[in-house]
Structure formats: C-alpha cells, structure tokens
C-alpha cells in the first residue's frame, strides 16, 4: 500500500529550503487566543477581528523583542 501524502507535503519536498512541521507549533501560537475567546463572543464580527488582530500583533511584537534580547546575549 502506497503512503498517503497531503498535497502540501509533496510540493514542499521540491522547493529548496522548504520544511515540513508537525503542526504542534501552530497550536501553541493559537493557545493564548483561547484566553480571550470568552470576551469576544458578544462582539460584532469586525470588533472581534480587531481584538484578535491586536492580540496577535502584541504576541508578534513580544517575540520580536525576545529575538533581539536572545541575539544580544548570544553575541556577548
């Protein structure tokens, strides 16, 4: 029996530098949004999207700042 592959798994194997992930990393990025899910239930769609977008931007900013701190510490 031949192994099954998703289309994204087959195509990424032909792209130089492309990698496959197990999906667990993506779940950890979305986990903090569970904390705000209750507060966004009563919001309109546009307001909910704005709040989630703000939280994701904050998360990305914190990661960017941490990358800079880590880089500085590694160069010392």
Short mmCIF file of the C-alpha atoms (twelve columns), coordinates in Angstrom:
data_MODEL
# 
_entry.id   MODEL 
# 
loop_
_atom_site.group_PDB 
_atom_site.id 
_atom_site.type_symbol 
_atom_site.label_atom_id 
_atom_site.label_alt_id 
_atom_site.label_comp_id 
_atom_site.label_asym_id 
_atom_site.label_seq_id 
_atom_site.Cartn_x 
_atom_site.Cartn_y 
_atom_site.Cartn_z 
_atom_site.pdbx_PDB_model_num 
ATOM 1  C CA . UNK A 1  0.000   0.000  0.000  1 
ATOM 2  C CA . UNK A 2  1.459   3.357  -1.031 1 
ATOM 3  C CA . UNK A 3  1.867   6.042  1.675  1 
ATOM 4  C CA . UNK A 4  -0.622  8.894  1.633  1 
ATOM 5  C CA . UNK A 5  0.613   12.448 1.340  1 
ATOM 6  C CA . UNK A 6  -1.147  15.739 1.558  1 
ATOM 7  C CA . UNK A 7  -0.588  17.970 -1.480 1 
ATOM 8  C CA . UNK A 8  1.419   20.442 0.620  1 
ATOM 9  C CA . UNK A 9  3.782   17.659 1.726  1 
ATOM 10 C CA . UNK A 10 4.509   16.587 -1.834 1 
ATOM 11 C CA . UNK A 11 5.047   20.064 -3.248 1 
ATOM 12 C CA . UNK A 12 7.253   21.344 -0.423 1 
ATOM 13 C CA . UNK A 13 9.675   18.489 -0.978 1 
ATOM 14 C CA . UNK A 14 10.547  20.048 -4.341 1 
ATOM 15 C CA . UNK A 15 11.145  23.569 -3.011 1 
ATOM 16 C CA . UNK A 16 14.713  24.295 -1.946 1 
ATOM 17 C CA . UNK A 17 14.829  25.326 1.712  1 
ATOM 18 C CA . UNK A 18 11.200  24.367 2.414  1 
ATOM 19 C CA . UNK A 19 10.486  22.434 5.591  1 
ATOM 20 C CA . UNK A 20 7.603   20.427 6.988  1 
ATOM 21 C CA . UNK A 21 6.251   20.854 10.501 1 
ATOM 22 C CA . UNK A 22 4.106   18.653 12.670 1 
ATOM 23 C CA . UNK A 23 1.557   21.376 13.413 1 
ATOM 24 C CA . UNK A 24 2.190   21.455 17.167 1 
ATOM 25 C CA . UNK A 25 3.958   24.816 16.894 1 
ATOM 26 C CA . UNK A 26 0.909   26.341 15.253 1 
ATOM 27 C CA . UNK A 27 -1.293  25.107 18.098 1 
ATOM 28 C CA . UNK A 28 0.937   26.740 20.710 1 
ATOM 29 C CA . UNK A 29 0.689   30.055 18.863 1 
ATOM 30 C CA . UNK A 30 -3.100  29.921 18.936 1 
ATOM 31 C CA . UNK A 31 -3.420  28.726 22.550 1 
ATOM 32 C CA . UNK A 32 -3.274  32.247 24.107 1 
ATOM 33 C CA . UNK A 33 -6.270  33.247 21.995 1 
ATOM 34 C CA . UNK A 34 -8.365  30.769 23.990 1 
ATOM 35 C CA . UNK A 35 -7.983  33.146 26.934 1 
ATOM 36 C CA . UNK A 36 -9.743  35.970 25.098 1 
ATOM 37 C CA . UNK A 37 -12.372 33.823 23.372 1 
ATOM 38 C CA . UNK A 38 -14.984 34.344 26.102 1 
ATOM 39 C CA . UNK A 39 -14.663 38.100 25.961 1 
ATOM 40 C CA . UNK A 40 -15.011 38.223 22.172 1 
ATOM 41 C CA . UNK A 41 -18.204 36.148 21.962 1 
ATOM 42 C CA . UNK A 42 -20.541 39.089 22.393 1 
ATOM 43 C CA . UNK A 43 -18.687 41.329 19.952 1 
ATOM 44 C CA . UNK A 44 -19.593 42.088 16.375 1 
ATOM 45 C CA . UNK A 45 -17.548 40.312 13.727 1 
ATOM 46 C CA . UNK A 46 -15.469 43.372 12.879 1 
ATOM 47 C CA . UNK A 47 -14.769 44.179 16.540 1 
ATOM 48 C CA . UNK A 48 -13.857 40.542 17.266 1 
ATOM 49 C CA . UNK A 49 -11.419 40.520 14.342 1 
ATOM 50 C CA . UNK A 50 -9.849  43.764 15.532 1 
ATOM 51 C CA . UNK A 51 -9.372  42.445 19.080 1 
ATOM 52 C CA . UNK A 52 -7.859  39.166 17.863 1 
ATOM 53 C CA . UNK A 53 -5.618  41.087 15.451 1 
ATOM 54 C CA . UNK A 54 -4.414  43.320 18.310 1 
ATOM 55 C CA . UNK A 55 -3.584  40.281 20.439 1 
ATOM 56 C CA . UNK A 56 -1.691  38.609 17.590 1 
ATOM 57 C CA . UNK A 57 0.252   41.816 16.881 1 
ATOM 58 C CA . UNK A 58 1.169   42.047 20.572 1 
ATOM 59 C CA . UNK A 59 2.313   38.425 20.542 1 
ATOM 60 C CA . UNK A 60 4.436   39.010 17.448 1 
ATOM 61 C CA . UNK A 61 5.969   42.146 18.967 1 
ATOM 62 C CA . UNK A 62 6.925   40.260 22.134 1 
ATOM 63 C CA . UNK A 63 8.564   37.514 20.048 1 
ATOM 64 C CA . UNK A 64 10.472  40.101 18.015 1 
ATOM 65 C CA . UNK A 65 11.760  41.792 21.172 1 
ATOM 66 C CA . UNK A 66 12.774  38.416 22.641 1 
ATOM 67 C CA . UNK A 67 14.683  37.557 19.462 1 
ATOM 68 C CA . UNK A 68 16.666  40.767 19.871 1 
ATOM 69 C CA . UNK A 69 17.426  40.032 23.523 1 
ATOM 70 C CA . UNK A 70 18.487  36.478 22.707 1 
ATOM 71 C CA . UNK A 71 20.678  37.680 19.857 1 
ATOM 72 C CA . UNK A 72 22.414  40.226 22.097 1 
ATOM 73 C CA . UNK A 73 23.025  37.658 24.819 1 
ATOM 74 C CA . UNK A 74 24.480  35.151 22.356 1 
ATOM 75 C CA . UNK A 75 26.911  37.713 20.948 1 
ATOM 76 C CA . UNK A 76 28.368  38.608 24.344 1 
# 
